[in-house]
Amino acid sequence: MIKITDLEKFYRTEEVETIALNKLSMEVRKGEFVAIMGPSGCGKSTLLNILGMLDDPDAGSYVFNDIEVAHFNERKRADLRKHNIGFVFQSFNLIDELTVFENVELPLIYTGVAAADRVKRVEEVLDKMQIMQRRNHYPQQLSGGQQQRVAIARAVVNNPKLILADEPTGNLDSSNGNDVMELLTDLNEQGTTIVMVTHSEHDARYSHRIIRLLDGHTVMENIMI
């Protein structure tokens, strides 16, 4: 599903150039659950932004589903992203002014799904995430664990081929964190490819494979199964 080759990303100011990704190469197969680990500043978030087509690399190749996307313009990236990729963030990134139902419905509006189909699909995913009883609540009325369930529901409502998770349990206690990891594992077992950035060795053990980064390139891979 994903193949990146010699990927480079630089951040420049008038005084300094920072190398975020340094000729990074890696692959993720369809149906895998891959954890990306490494110290702060090693390039994890930069890599996730490029994989999610929120940013483009300065050099190298990024092939997604047999399509070279490394130098797509923003419009082409956005079109491919909204039909193929779901995001789960540490900070949930829910819209406070929208109800649970409306937050989850939003990606379907962006992709032009008809209203009747939107209702059906949102209700199905809220039920699956065991958050249906909160459908008319607002994010600030939910616990952290409940907010992350809503965020996962929003990420999967469009049936994406790939979920990118950035520290998905970082703001949760251990019990809610384990629940979120079980939800991601269930989605993976149903066929969704997952790439997760994490500092947690515990969370990483849910994955099939751990890729460890240092200074913008791969230094080690661990096969978990």
PDB file of C-alpha atoms in Angstrom:
ATOM      1  CA  MET A   1       0.000   0.000   0.000  1.00  0.00           C
ATOM      2  CA  ILE A   2       2.789   2.432   0.946  1.00  0.00           C
ATOM      3  CA  LYS A   3       6.299   2.571  -0.458  1.00  0.00           C
ATOM      4  CA  ILE A   4       8.578   5.492   0.258  1.00  0.00           C
ATOM      5  CA  THR A   5      12.098   5.710  -1.106  1.00  0.00           C
ATOM      6  CA  ASP A   6      14.876   8.146  -0.123  1.00  0.00           C
ATOM      7  CA  LEU A   7      12.339  10.559   1.341  1.00  0.00           C
ATOM      8  CA  GLU A   8      13.753  13.902   2.466  1.00  0.00           C
ATOM      9  CA  LYS A   9      12.196  16.827   4.284  1.00  0.00           C
ATOM     10  CA  PHE A  10      13.974  20.003   5.371  1.00  0.00           C
ATOM     11  CA  TYR A  11      12.848  22.934   7.468  1.00  0.00           C
ATOM     12  CA  ARG A  12      14.770  26.133   6.811  1.00  0.00           C
ATOM     13  CA  THR A  13      15.057  29.466   8.536  1.00  0.00           C
ATOM     14  CA  GLU A  14      17.431  32.316   7.766  1.00  0.00           C
ATOM     15  CA  GLU A  15      19.949  30.892  10.219  1.00  0.00           C
ATOM     16  CA  VAL A  16      19.571  27.115  10.233  1.00  0.00           C
ATOM     17  CA  GLU A  17      18.442  24.134   8.180  1.00  0.00           C
ATOM     18  CA  THR A  18      16.898  21.183  10.031  1.00  0.00           C
ATOM     19  CA  ILE A  19      16.769  17.764   8.391  1.00  0.00           C
ATOM     20  CA  ALA A  20      13.489  16.135   9.484  1.00  0.00           C
ATOM     21  CA  LEU A  21      13.678  13.123   7.145  1.00  0.00           C
ATOM     22  CA  ASN A  22      17.010  11.920   5.794  1.00  0.00           C
ATOM     23  CA  LYS A  23      16.676   9.595   2.781  1.00  0.00           C
ATOM     24  CA  LEU A  24      14.069   7.510   4.611  1.00  0.00           C
ATOM     25  CA  SER A  25      12.847   4.345   2.906  1.00  0.00           C
ATOM     26  CA  MET A  26      10.114   2.012   4.168  1.00  0.00           C
ATOM     27  CA  GLU A  27       7.101  -0.009   3.070  1.00  0.00           C
ATOM     28  CA  VAL A  28       3.729  -0.776   4.639  1.00  0.00           C
ATOM     29  CA  ARG A  29       1.726  -3.654   3.225  1.00  0.00           C
ATOM     30  CA  LYS A  30      -2.050  -3.665   2.917  1.00  0.00           C
ATOM     31  CA  GLY A  31      -3.612  -4.905   6.144  1.00  0.00           C
ATOM     32  CA  GLU A  32      -0.560  -4.248   8.326  1.00  0.00           C
ATOM     33  CA  PHE A  33      -0.556  -2.508  11.697  1.00  0.00           C
ATOM     34  CA  VAL A  34       2.750  -0.630  11.938  1.00  0.00           C
ATOM     35  CA  ALA A  35       4.017   1.419  14.881  1.00  0.00           C
ATOM     36  CA  ILE A  36       6.510   4.250  14.337  1.00  0.00           C
ATOM     37  CA  MET A  37       8.689   4.997  17.374  1.00  0.00           C
ATOM     38  CA  GLY A  38      11.653   7.175  18.245  1.00  0.00           C
ATOM     39  CA  PRO A  39      12.698  10.145  20.385  1.00  0.00           C
ATOM     40  CA  SER A  40      11.125  13.581  20.038  1.00  0.00           C
ATOM     41  CA  GLY A  41      12.422  15.352  16.945  1.00  0.00           C
ATOM     42  CA  CYS A  42      13.320  12.166  15.058  1.00  0.00           C
ATOM     43  CA  GLY A  43      10.849  12.823  12.222  1.00  0.00           C
ATOM     44  CA  LYS A  44       7.815  10.777  13.308  1.00  0.00           C
ATOM     45  CA  SER A  45       5.222  13.539  12.956  1.00  0.00           C
ATOM     46  CA  THR A  46       6.793  14.810   9.726  1.00  0.00           C
ATOM     47  CA  LEU A  47       6.559  11.306   8.290  1.00  0.00           C
ATOM     48  CA  LEU A  48       2.921  10.967   9.355  1.00  0.00           C
ATOM     49  CA  ASN A  49       2.044  14.317   7.757  1.00  0.00           C
ATOM     50  CA  ILE A  50       3.599  13.208   4.478  1.00  0.00           C
ATOM     51  CA  LEU A  51       1.930   9.785   4.606  1.00  0.00           C
ATOM     52  CA  GLY A  52      -1.370  11.591   5.228  1.00  0.00           C
ATOM     53  CA  MET A  53      -0.720  13.956   2.301  1.00  0.00           C
ATOM     54  CA  LEU A  54      -0.917  16.969   4.594  1.00  0.00           C
ATOM     55  CA  ASP A  55       2.587  17.929   3.476  1.00  0.00           C
ATOM     56  CA  ASP A  56       4.889  17.039   0.605  1.00  0.00           C
ATOM     57  CA  PRO A  57       8.534  15.917   0.735  1.00  0.00           C
ATOM     58  CA  ASP A  58      11.444  17.928  -0.616  1.00  0.00           C
ATOM     59  CA  ALA A  59      12.904  14.871  -2.369  1.00  0.00           C
ATOM     60  CA  GLY A  60      12.269  11.181  -2.806  1.00  0.00           C
ATOM     61  CA  SER A  61       9.323   9.015  -3.801  1.00  0.00           C
ATOM     62  CA  TYR A  62       6.015   8.259  -2.070  1.00  0.00           C
ATOM     63  CA  VAL A  63       3.862   5.625  -3.778  1.00  0.00           C
ATOM     64  CA  PHE A  64       0.364   5.134  -2.335  1.00  0.00           C
ATOM     65  CA  ASN A  65      -1.728   2.320  -3.840  1.00  0.00           C
ATOM     66  CA  ASP A  66       0.559   2.273  -6.891  1.00  0.00           C
ATOM     67  CA  ILE A  67       0.222   6.046  -7.413  1.00  0.00           C
ATOM     68  CA  GLU A  68       3.257   8.337  -7.098  1.00  0.00           C
ATOM     69  CA  VAL A  69       2.001  11.175  -4.909  1.00  0.00           C
ATOM     70  CA  ALA A  70       5.224  12.811  -3.660  1.00  0.00           C
ATOM     71  CA  HIS A  71       4.748  15.983  -5.661  1.00  0.00           C
ATOM     72  CA  PHE A  72       0.974  16.162  -6.086  1.00  0.00           C
ATOM     73  CA  ASN A  73      -0.425  19.657  -5.635  1.00  0.00           C
ATOM     74  CA  GLU A  74      -2.691  20.334  -2.647  1.00  0.00           C
ATOM     75  CA  ARG A  75      -5.935  19.802  -4.569  1.00  0.00           C
ATOM     76  CA  LYS A  76      -4.890  16.367  -5.837  1.00  0.00           C
ATOM     77  CA  ARG A  77      -3.558  15.410  -2.400  1.00  0.00           C
ATOM     78  CA  ALA A  78      -6.801  16.508  -0.723  1.00  0.00           C
ATOM     79  CA  ASP A  79      -8.949  14.537  -3.150  1.00  0.00           C
ATOM     80  CA  LEU A  80      -6.930  11.361  -2.666  1.00  0.00           C
ATOM     81  CA  ARG A  81      -6.733  11.886   1.102  1.00  0.00           C
ATOM     82  CA  LYS A  82     -10.433  12.356   1.785  1.00  0.00           C
ATOM     83  CA  HIS A  83     -11.364   9.138  -0.021  1.00  0.00           C
ATOM     84  CA  ASN A  84      -8.618   6.934   1.366  1.00  0.00           C
ATOM     85  CA  ILE A  85      -7.226   8.099   4.721  1.00  0.00           C
ATOM     86  CA  GLY A  86      -8.637   8.566   8.217  1.00  0.00           C
ATOM     87  CA  PHE A  87      -6.808  10.426  10.999  1.00  0.00           C
ATOM     88  CA  VAL A  88      -6.807   9.868  14.765  1.00  0.00           C
ATOM     89  CA  PHE A  89      -5.032  12.528  16.834  1.00  0.00           C
ATOM     90  CA  GLN A  90      -3.806  12.697  20.420  1.00  0.00           C
ATOM     91  CA  SER A  91      -5.835  15.874  21.013  1.00  0.00           C
ATOM     92  CA  PHE A  92      -8.999  14.382  19.401  1.00  0.00           C
ATOM     93  CA  ASN A  93      -9.485  17.490  17.167  1.00  0.00           C
ATOM     94  CA  LEU A  94     -13.254  17.419  17.510  1.00  0.00           C
ATOM     95  CA  ILE A  95     -15.249  20.561  16.733  1.00  0.00           C
ATOM     96  CA  ASP A  96     -16.721  21.866  19.991  1.00  0.00           C
ATOM     97  CA  GLU A  97     -19.721  23.520  18.312  1.00  0.00           C
ATOM     98  CA  LEU A  98     -20.853  20.263  16.675  1.00  0.00           C
ATOM     99  CA  THR A  99     -22.555  17.316  18.337  1.00  0.00           C
ATOM    100  CA  VAL A 100     -21.037  13.838  18.329  1.00  0.00           C
ATOM    101  CA  PHE A 101     -23.261  12.919  15.380  1.00  0.00           C
ATOM    102  CA  GLU A 102     -22.296  16.057  13.447  1.00  0.00           C
ATOM    103  CA  ASN A 103     -18.565  15.574  14.093  1.00  0.00           C
ATOM    104  CA  VAL A 104     -18.693  12.041  12.721  1.00  0.00           C
ATOM    105  CA  GLU A 105     -20.897  13.088   9.792  1.00  0.00           C
ATOM    106  CA  LEU A 106     -18.469  15.779   8.613  1.00  0.00           C
ATOM    107  CA  PRO A 107     -16.199  13.574   6.408  1.00  0.00           C
ATOM    108  CA  LEU A 108     -19.274  12.220   4.633  1.00  0.00           C
ATOM    109  CA  ILE A 109     -20.409  15.759   3.818  1.00  0.00           C
ATOM    110  CA  TYR A 110     -16.957  16.526   2.380  1.00  0.00           C
ATOM    111  CA  THR A 111     -17.164  13.490   0.095  1.00  0.00           C
ATOM    112  CA  GLY A 112     -20.704  14.244  -1.084  1.00  0.00           C
ATOM    113  CA  VAL A 113     -22.586  11.361   0.526  1.00  0.00           C
ATOM    114  CA  ALA A 114     -26.381  11.787   0.383  1.00  0.00           C
ATOM    115  CA  ALA A 115     -28.152  12.780   3.617  1.00  0.00           C
ATOM    116  CA  ALA A 116     -30.029   9.505   4.113  1.00  0.00           C
ATOM    117  CA  ASP A 117     -26.869   7.482   3.598  1.00  0.00           C
ATOM    118  CA  ARG A 118     -24.992   9.762   5.999  1.00  0.00           C
ATOM    119  CA  VAL A 119     -27.469   9.072   8.798  1.00  0.00           C
ATOM    120  CA  LYS A 120     -27.249   5.323   8.265  1.00  0.00           C
ATOM    121  CA  ARG A 121     -23.449   5.232   8.151  1.00  0.00           C
ATOM    122  CA  VAL A 122     -22.966   7.540  11.143  1.00  0.00           C
ATOM    123  CA  GLU A 123     -25.399   5.525  13.260  1.00  0.00           C
ATOM    124  CA  GLU A 124     -23.678   2.289  12.275  1.00  0.00           C
ATOM    125  CA  VAL A 125     -20.225   3.526  13.260  1.00  0.00           C
ATOM    126  CA  LEU A 126     -21.424   5.153  16.498  1.00  0.00           C
ATOM    127  CA  ASP A 127     -23.016   1.858  17.460  1.00  0.00           C
ATOM    128  CA  LYS A 128     -19.806   0.008  16.566  1.00  0.00           C
ATOM    129  CA  MET A 129     -17.769   2.388  18.736  1.00  0.00           C
ATOM    130  CA  GLN A 130     -20.307   2.039  21.581  1.00  0.00           C
ATOM    131  CA  ILE A 131     -20.956   5.770  21.696  1.00  0.00           C
ATOM    132  CA  MET A 132     -24.482   5.920  20.169  1.00  0.00           C
ATOM    133  CA  GLN A 133     -26.009   7.041  23.487  1.00  0.00           C
ATOM    134  CA  ARG A 134     -23.916  10.210  23.241  1.00  0.00           C
ATOM    135  CA  ARG A 135     -24.884  11.127  19.686  1.00  0.00           C
ATOM    136  CA  ASN A 136     -26.487  14.454  20.668  1.00  0.00           C
ATOM    137  CA  HIS A 137     -23.823  15.464  23.198  1.00  0.00           C
ATOM    138  CA  TYR A 138     -21.064  17.987  22.523  1.00  0.00           C
ATOM    139  CA  PRO A 139     -17.364  17.090  22.886  1.00  0.00           C
ATOM    140  CA  GLN A 140     -16.918  19.034  26.142  1.00  0.00           C
ATOM    141  CA  GLN A 141     -19.672  16.901  27.694  1.00  0.00           C
ATOM    142  CA  LEU A 142     -17.640  13.707  27.095  1.00  0.00           C
ATOM    143  CA  SER A 143     -14.766  12.048  28.901  1.00  0.00           C
ATOM    144  CA  GLY A 144     -11.405  11.771  27.158  1.00  0.00           C
ATOM    145  CA  GLY A 145     -12.027   8.135  26.321  1.00  0.00           C
ATOM    146  CA  GLN A 146     -15.423   8.954  24.850  1.00  0.00           C
ATOM    147  CA  GLN A 147     -13.956  11.787  22.783  1.00  0.00           C
ATOM    148  CA  GLN A 148     -11.341   9.444  21.334  1.00  0.00           C
ATOM    149  CA  ARG A 149     -14.072   6.937  20.430  1.00  0.00           C
ATOM    150  CA  VAL A 150     -15.841   9.732  18.548  1.00  0.00           C
ATOM    151  CA  ALA A 151     -12.573  10.671  16.847  1.00  0.00           C
ATOM    152  CA  ILE A 152     -12.055   7.068  15.738  1.00  0.00           C
ATOM    153  CA  ALA A 153     -15.658   6.909  14.522  1.00  0.00           C
ATOM    154  CA  ARG A 154     -15.033  10.036  12.440  1.00  0.00           C
ATOM    155  CA  ALA A 155     -11.821   8.513  11.073  1.00  0.00           C
ATOM    156  CA  VAL A 156     -13.482   5.301   9.897  1.00  0.00           C
ATOM    157  CA  VAL A 157     -16.935   6.499   8.774  1.00  0.00           C
ATOM    158  CA  ASN A 158     -15.704   6.835   5.165  1.00  0.00           C
ATOM    159  CA  ASN A 159     -14.280   3.285   5.223  1.00  0.00           C
ATOM    160  CA  PRO A 160     -10.714   4.479   4.593  1.00  0.00           C
ATOM    161  CA  LYS A 161      -8.032   2.117   3.346  1.00  0.00           C
ATOM    162  CA  LEU A 162      -5.527   3.622   5.799  1.00  0.00           C
ATOM    163  CA  ILE A 163      -5.772   5.034   9.318  1.00  0.00           C
ATOM    164  CA  LEU A 164      -2.970   7.276  10.580  1.00  0.00           C
ATOM    165  CA  ALA A 165      -2.923   7.551  14.368  1.00  0.00           C
ATOM    166  CA  ASP A 166      -0.724  10.134  16.112  1.00  0.00           C
ATOM    167  CA  GLU A 167      -0.254   9.233  19.808  1.00  0.00           C
ATOM    168  CA  PRO A 168      -3.900   8.046  20.003  1.00  0.00           C
ATOM    169  CA  THR A 169      -3.728   7.241  23.734  1.00  0.00           C
ATOM    170  CA  GLY A 170      -1.477  10.147  24.756  1.00  0.00           C
ATOM    171  CA  ASN A 171      -4.224  12.047  26.609  1.00  0.00           C
ATOM    172  CA  LEU A 172      -5.933   8.999  28.140  1.00  0.00           C
ATOM    173  CA  ASP A 173      -5.571   6.990  31.327  1.00  0.00           C
ATOM    174  CA  SER A 174      -4.426   3.386  30.993  1.00  0.00           C
ATOM    175  CA  SER A 175      -7.927   1.860  30.990  1.00  0.00           C
ATOM    176  CA  ASN A 176      -9.264   4.153  28.246  1.00  0.00           C
ATOM    177  CA  GLY A 177      -5.971   3.838  26.404  1.00  0.00           C
ATOM    178  CA  ASN A 178      -6.303   0.058  26.323  1.00  0.00           C
ATOM    179  CA  ASP A 179      -9.885   0.404  25.053  1.00  0.00           C
ATOM    180  CA  VAL A 180      -8.696   2.624  22.195  1.00  0.00           C
ATOM    181  CA  MET A 181      -5.922   0.179  21.280  1.00  0.00           C
ATOM    182  CA  GLU A 182      -8.440  -2.672  21.246  1.00  0.00           C
ATOM    183  CA  LEU A 183     -10.668  -0.632  18.902  1.00  0.00           C
ATOM    184  CA  LEU A 184      -7.746  -0.013  16.543  1.00  0.00           C
ATOM    185  CA  THR A 185      -6.822  -3.707  16.676  1.00  0.00           C
ATOM    186  CA  ASP A 186     -10.394  -4.684  15.800  1.00  0.00           C
ATOM    187  CA  LEU A 187     -10.391  -2.307  12.831  1.00  0.00           C
ATOM    188  CA  ASN A 188      -7.088  -3.751  11.651  1.00  0.00           C
ATOM    189  CA  GLU A 189      -8.413  -7.293  11.935  1.00  0.00           C
ATOM    190  CA  GLN A 190     -11.303  -6.218   9.711  1.00  0.00           C
ATOM    191  CA  GLY A 191      -8.813  -5.194   7.031  1.00  0.00           C
ATOM    192  CA  THR A 192      -7.899  -1.561   7.690  1.00  0.00           C
ATOM    193  CA  THR A 193      -4.205  -0.712   7.403  1.00  0.00           C
ATOM    194  CA  ILE A 194      -2.955   1.288  10.395  1.00  0.00           C
ATOM    195  CA  VAL A 195       0.202   3.348  10.866  1.00  0.00           C
ATOM    196  CA  MET A 196       0.557   4.659  14.419  1.00  0.00           C
ATOM    197  CA  VAL A 197       3.105   7.069  15.870  1.00  0.00           C
ATOM    198  CA  THR A 198       3.644   6.397  19.569  1.00  0.00           C
ATOM    199  CA  HIS A 199       6.076   6.821  22.455  1.00  0.00           C
ATOM    200  CA  SER A 200       4.429   3.915  24.272  1.00  0.00           C
ATOM    201  CA  GLU A 201       6.127   0.526  24.125  1.00  0.00           C
ATOM    202  CA  HIS A 202       2.888  -0.922  25.519  1.00  0.00           C
ATOM    203  CA  ASP A 203       0.811   0.477  22.646  1.00  0.00           C
ATOM    204  CA  ALA A 204       3.442  -0.523  20.081  1.00  0.00           C
ATOM    205  CA  ARG A 205       3.075  -4.165  21.107  1.00  0.00           C
ATOM    206  CA  TYR A 206      -0.410  -4.159  19.548  1.00  0.00           C
ATOM    207  CA  SER A 207       1.201  -3.685  16.133  1.00  0.00           C
ATOM    208  CA  HIS A 208       2.623  -6.248  13.714  1.00  0.00           C
ATOM    209  CA  ARG A 209       5.863  -4.352  13.267  1.00  0.00           C
ATOM    210  CA  ILE A 210       7.736  -1.514  14.961  1.00  0.00           C
ATOM    211  CA  ILE A 211       9.837   0.885  12.883  1.00  0.00           C
ATOM    212  CA  ARG A 212      12.234   2.928  15.018  1.00  0.00           C
ATOM    213  CA  LEU A 213      13.483   6.271  13.710  1.00  0.00           C
ATOM    214  CA  LEU A 214      16.474   8.339  14.713  1.00  0.00           C
ATOM    215  CA  ASP A 215      17.588  11.572  13.060  1.00  0.00           C
ATOM    216  CA  GLY A 216      15.096  11.159  10.246  1.00  0.00           C
ATOM    217  CA  HIS A 217      15.911   7.631   9.117  1.00  0.00           C
ATOM    218  CA  THR A 218      15.192   4.047  10.118  1.00  0.00           C
ATOM    219  CA  VAL A 219      17.571   2.527  12.635  1.00  0.00           C
ATOM    220  CA  MET A 220      15.737  -0.686  13.547  1.00  0.00           C
ATOM    221  CA  GLU A 221      12.666  -2.786  12.784  1.00  0.00           C
ATOM    222  CA  ASN A 222      11.040  -5.286  15.140  1.00  0.00           C
ATOM    223  CA  ILE A 223       8.559  -7.899  13.911  1.00  0.00           C
ATOM    224  CA  MET A 224       5.898  -8.460  16.581  1.00  0.00           C
ATOM    225  CA  ILE A 225       4.107 -11.470  15.067  1.00  0.00           C
TER     226      ILE A 225
END
